[in-house]
Short mmCIF file of C-alpha atoms in Angstrom, two decimals:
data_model
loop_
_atom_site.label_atom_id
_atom_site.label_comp_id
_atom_site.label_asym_id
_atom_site.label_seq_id
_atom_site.Cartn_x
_atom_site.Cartn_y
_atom_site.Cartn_z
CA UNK A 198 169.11 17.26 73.23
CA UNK A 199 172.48 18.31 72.02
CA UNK A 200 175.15 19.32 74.53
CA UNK A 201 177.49 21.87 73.99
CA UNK A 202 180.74 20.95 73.90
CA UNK A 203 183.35 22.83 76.50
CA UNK A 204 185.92 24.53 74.33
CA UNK A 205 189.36 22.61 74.59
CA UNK A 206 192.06 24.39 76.27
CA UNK A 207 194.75 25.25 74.43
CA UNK A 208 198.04 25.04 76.23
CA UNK A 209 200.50 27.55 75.37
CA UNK A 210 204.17 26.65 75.09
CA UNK A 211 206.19 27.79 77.67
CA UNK A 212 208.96 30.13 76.63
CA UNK A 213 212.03 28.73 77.65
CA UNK A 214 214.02 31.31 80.12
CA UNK A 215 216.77 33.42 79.04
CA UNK A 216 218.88 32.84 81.74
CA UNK A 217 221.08 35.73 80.11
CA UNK A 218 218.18 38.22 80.85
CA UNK A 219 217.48 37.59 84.35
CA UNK A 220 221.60 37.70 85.08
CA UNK A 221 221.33 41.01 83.29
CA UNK A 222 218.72 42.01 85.53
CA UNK A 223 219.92 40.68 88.95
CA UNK A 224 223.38 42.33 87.70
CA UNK A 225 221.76 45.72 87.49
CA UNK A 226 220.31 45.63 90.42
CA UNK A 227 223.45 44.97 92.61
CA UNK A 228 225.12 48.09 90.65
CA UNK A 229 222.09 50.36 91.53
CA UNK A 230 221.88 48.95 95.27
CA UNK A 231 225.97 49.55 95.43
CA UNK A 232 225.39 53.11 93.53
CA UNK A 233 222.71 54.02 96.33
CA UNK A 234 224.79 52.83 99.30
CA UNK A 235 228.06 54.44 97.57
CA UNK A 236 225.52 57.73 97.94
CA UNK A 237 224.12 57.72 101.30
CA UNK A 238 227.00 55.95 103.62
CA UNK A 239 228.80 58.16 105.73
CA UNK A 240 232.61 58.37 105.48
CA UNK A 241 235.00 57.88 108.33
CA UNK A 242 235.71 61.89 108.24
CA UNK A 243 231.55 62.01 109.13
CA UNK A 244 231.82 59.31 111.45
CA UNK A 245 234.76 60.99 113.53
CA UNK A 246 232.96 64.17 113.62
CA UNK A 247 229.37 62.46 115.21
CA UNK A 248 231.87 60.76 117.80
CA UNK A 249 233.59 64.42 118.62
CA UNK A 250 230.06 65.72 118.93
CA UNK A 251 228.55 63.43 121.14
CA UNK A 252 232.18 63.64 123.24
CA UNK A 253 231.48 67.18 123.68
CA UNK A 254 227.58 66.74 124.66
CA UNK A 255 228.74 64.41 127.73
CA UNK A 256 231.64 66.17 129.06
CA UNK A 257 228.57 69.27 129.26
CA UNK A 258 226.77 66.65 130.52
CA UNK A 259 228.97 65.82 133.45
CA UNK A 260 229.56 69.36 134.49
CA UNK A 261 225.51 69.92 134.62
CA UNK A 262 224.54 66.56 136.06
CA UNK A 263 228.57 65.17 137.62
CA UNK A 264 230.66 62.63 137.08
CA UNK A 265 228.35 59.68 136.24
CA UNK A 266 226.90 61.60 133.66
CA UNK A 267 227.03 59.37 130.40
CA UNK A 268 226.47 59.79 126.53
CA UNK A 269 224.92 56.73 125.24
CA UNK A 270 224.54 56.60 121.25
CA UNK A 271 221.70 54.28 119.96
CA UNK A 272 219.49 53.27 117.11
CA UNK A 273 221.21 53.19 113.22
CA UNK A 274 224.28 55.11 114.54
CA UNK A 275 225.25 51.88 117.46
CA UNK A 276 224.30 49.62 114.91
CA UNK A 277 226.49 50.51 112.01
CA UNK A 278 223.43 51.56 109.54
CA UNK A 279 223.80 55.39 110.09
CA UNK A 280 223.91 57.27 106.23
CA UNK A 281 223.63 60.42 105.41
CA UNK A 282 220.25 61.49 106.42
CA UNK A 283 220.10 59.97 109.03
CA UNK A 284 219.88 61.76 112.94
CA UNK A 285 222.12 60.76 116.26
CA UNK A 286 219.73 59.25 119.16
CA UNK A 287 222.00 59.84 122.38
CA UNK A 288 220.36 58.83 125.39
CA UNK A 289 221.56 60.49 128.93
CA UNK A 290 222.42 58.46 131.34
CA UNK A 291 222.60 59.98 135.31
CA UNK A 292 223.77 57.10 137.12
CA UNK A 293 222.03 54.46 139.33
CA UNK A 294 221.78 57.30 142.47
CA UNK A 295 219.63 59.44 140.21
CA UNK A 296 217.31 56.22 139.08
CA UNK A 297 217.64 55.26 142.99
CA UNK A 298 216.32 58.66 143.48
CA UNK A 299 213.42 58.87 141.35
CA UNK A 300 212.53 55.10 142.66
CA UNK A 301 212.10 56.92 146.17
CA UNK A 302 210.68 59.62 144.96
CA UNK A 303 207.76 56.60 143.00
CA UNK A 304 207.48 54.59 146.61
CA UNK A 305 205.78 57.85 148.02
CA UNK A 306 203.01 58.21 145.30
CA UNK A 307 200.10 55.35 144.47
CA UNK A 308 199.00 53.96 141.32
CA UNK A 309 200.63 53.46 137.94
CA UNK A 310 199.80 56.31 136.14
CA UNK A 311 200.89 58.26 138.96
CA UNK A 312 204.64 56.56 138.74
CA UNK A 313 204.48 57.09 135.11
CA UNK A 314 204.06 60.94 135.19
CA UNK A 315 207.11 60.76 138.09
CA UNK A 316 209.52 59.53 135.63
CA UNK A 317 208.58 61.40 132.75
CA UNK A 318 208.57 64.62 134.61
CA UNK A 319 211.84 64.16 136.00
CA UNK A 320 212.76 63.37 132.50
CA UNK A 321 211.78 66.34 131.25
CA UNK A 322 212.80 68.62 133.93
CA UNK A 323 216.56 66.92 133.28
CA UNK A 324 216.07 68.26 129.04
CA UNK A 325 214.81 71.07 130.26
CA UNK A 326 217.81 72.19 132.32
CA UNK A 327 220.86 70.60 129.74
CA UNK A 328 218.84 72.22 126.76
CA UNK A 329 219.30 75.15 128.26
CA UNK A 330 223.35 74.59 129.13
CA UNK A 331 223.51 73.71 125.16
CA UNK A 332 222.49 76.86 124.30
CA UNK A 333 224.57 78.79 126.50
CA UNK A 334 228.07 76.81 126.32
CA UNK A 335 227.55 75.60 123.40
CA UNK A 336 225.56 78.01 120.77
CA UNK A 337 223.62 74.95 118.99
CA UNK A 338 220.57 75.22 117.76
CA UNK A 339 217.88 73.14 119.99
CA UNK A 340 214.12 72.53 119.77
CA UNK A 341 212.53 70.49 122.82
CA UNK A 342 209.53 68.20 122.15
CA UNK A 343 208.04 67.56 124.72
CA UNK A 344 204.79 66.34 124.09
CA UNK A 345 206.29 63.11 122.39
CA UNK A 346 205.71 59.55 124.09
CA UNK A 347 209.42 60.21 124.49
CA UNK A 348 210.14 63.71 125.58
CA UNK A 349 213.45 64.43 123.55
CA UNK A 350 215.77 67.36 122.98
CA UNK A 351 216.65 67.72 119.30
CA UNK A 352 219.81 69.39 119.00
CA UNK A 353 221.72 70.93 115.79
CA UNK A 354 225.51 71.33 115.74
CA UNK A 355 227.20 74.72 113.05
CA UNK A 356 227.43 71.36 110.84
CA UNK A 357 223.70 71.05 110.27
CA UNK A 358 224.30 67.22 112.45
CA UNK A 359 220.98 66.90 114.27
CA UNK A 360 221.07 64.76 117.38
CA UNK A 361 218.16 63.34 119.52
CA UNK A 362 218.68 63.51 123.12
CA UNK A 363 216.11 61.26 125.33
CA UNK A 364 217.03 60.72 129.32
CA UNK A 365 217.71 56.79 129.54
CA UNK A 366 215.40 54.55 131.74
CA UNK A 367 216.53 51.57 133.51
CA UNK A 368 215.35 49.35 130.69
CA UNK A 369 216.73 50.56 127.58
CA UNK A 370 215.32 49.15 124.60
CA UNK A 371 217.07 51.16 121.88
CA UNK A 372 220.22 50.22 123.08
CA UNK A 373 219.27 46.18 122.93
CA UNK A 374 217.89 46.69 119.77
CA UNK A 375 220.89 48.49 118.44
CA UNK A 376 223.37 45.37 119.72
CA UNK A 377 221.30 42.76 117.99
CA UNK A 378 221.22 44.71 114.66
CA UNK A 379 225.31 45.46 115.42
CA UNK A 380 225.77 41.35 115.30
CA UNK A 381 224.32 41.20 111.79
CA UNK A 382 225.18 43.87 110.19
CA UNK A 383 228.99 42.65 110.83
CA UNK A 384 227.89 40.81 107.40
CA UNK A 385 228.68 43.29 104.98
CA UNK A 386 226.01 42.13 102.56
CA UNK A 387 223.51 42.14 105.19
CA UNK A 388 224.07 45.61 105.97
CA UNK A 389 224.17 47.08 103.03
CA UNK A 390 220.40 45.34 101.93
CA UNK A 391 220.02 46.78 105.61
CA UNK A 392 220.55 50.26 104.14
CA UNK A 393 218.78 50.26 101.34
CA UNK A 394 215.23 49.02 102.57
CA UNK A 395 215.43 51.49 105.55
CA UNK A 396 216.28 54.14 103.10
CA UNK A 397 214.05 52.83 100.11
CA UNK A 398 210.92 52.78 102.71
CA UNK A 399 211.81 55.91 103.91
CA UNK A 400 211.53 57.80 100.73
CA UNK A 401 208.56 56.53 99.96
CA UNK A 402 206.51 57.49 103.50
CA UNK A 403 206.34 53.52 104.48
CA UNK A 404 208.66 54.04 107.28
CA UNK A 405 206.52 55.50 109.92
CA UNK A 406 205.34 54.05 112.46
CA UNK A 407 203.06 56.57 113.92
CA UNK A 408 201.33 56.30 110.66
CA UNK A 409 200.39 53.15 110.61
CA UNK A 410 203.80 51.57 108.88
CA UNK A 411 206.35 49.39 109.82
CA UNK A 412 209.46 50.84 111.78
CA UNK A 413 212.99 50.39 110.34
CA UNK A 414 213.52 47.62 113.26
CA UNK A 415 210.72 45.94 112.27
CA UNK A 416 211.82 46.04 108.55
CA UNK A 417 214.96 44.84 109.76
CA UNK A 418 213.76 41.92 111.67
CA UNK A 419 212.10 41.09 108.33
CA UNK A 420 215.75 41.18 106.51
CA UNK A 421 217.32 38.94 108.73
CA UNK A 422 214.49 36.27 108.99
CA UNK A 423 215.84 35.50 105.08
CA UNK A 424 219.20 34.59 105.77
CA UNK A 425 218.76 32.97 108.81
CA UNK A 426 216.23 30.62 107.16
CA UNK A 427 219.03 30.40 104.27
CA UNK A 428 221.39 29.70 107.18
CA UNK A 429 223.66 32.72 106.08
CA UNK A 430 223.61 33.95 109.33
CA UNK A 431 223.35 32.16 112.96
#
């Protein structure tokens, strides 16, 4: 019986690359990526005015709550990737007597759940009280949320600057996560590709982690993974 042949395959000649081209293309990309960071950085003016702001948050702070009353800025702000839309996340810090205090205060009830709702109570008894001290010293616009994992005090200055005030726990994790991002973004290149994918994923709704995305830390963790396996950066 007579077999059908397979059809020969024809290889097709591969073009050579233009080298030219893809230059021209990697070339416009650094000019957009430099055009959008150009756009959305904040200038030292901006920069000044976010430190005066959260200046005159603790010294209300310390009158309310005394002395060892601290402002603590975190998240893109501490780690040198704030822009233009971006908000302040200030955490209030009372002092090791007030986290001494609550500690008691947990040694008194039983079970975790039970220590849980202690602290996050107290925390939002402490908003509570300073959102209502913003309004009356200091005329800004505030909204409390309460009902967050993270009970929070969003506060706007006559500027439009919106900052996100959170009562600090003894373990911190914003603040750690905004000193390792500080020690790479001291690269200039690796802060400005910093910017752009937390402002690129942003924009397009891929930037949220209660939705089911990636958060800008983890996008960031991403980033650096590529230079350190380039060995750009330690």
């Amino acid at each position: 019986s007579n077999q059908s042949k397979s059809p020969k395959l024809i290889k097709r000649k591969q073009k050579p690359k233009d080298e030219s081209s893809s230059s021209h293309v990697v070339n416009k990309w650094n000019s957009d990526i430099h055009k959008m960071i150009s756009q959305i950085c904040i200038d030292p003016e901006q920069s000044q005015r976010h430190e005066n702001l959260v200046d005159t948050l603790q010294k209300l702070a310390k009158k309310s709550f005394g002395k060892a009353a601290r402002m603590k800025m975190f998240g893109s702000a501490a780690a040198g990737l704030c822009t233009v839309e971006s908000d302040l996340d200030v955490c209030l810090s009372l002092g090791s007597r007030w986290e001494m205090k609550i500690s008691d205060k947990k040694s008194t009830e039983k079970g975790e759940d039970l220590h849980k709702d202690v602290w996050r109570q107290e925390k939002i008894d402490i908003l509570r009280v300073f959102e209502r001290k913003i309004r009356r010293f200091l005329n800004f616009k505030t909204t409390c949320i309460f009902g967050a994992r993270f009970p929070i005090v969003t506060v706007r200055d006559d500027e439009g600057t919106c900052v996100d005030i959170s009562v600090q726990s003894r373990q911190n994790f914003g603040r750690l996560v905004a000193r390792l991002l500080k020690l790479y973004t001291r690269d200039e290149k690796v802060r400005k590709i910093m910017l752009f994918v937390t402002v690129w994923s942003k924009r397009r709704s891929i930037n949220q982690a209660f939705e089911g995305t990636l958060n800008s830390f983890s996008l960031s963790l991403l980033l650096i993974y590529h230079p350190m396996r380039m060995k750009m950066v330690p």
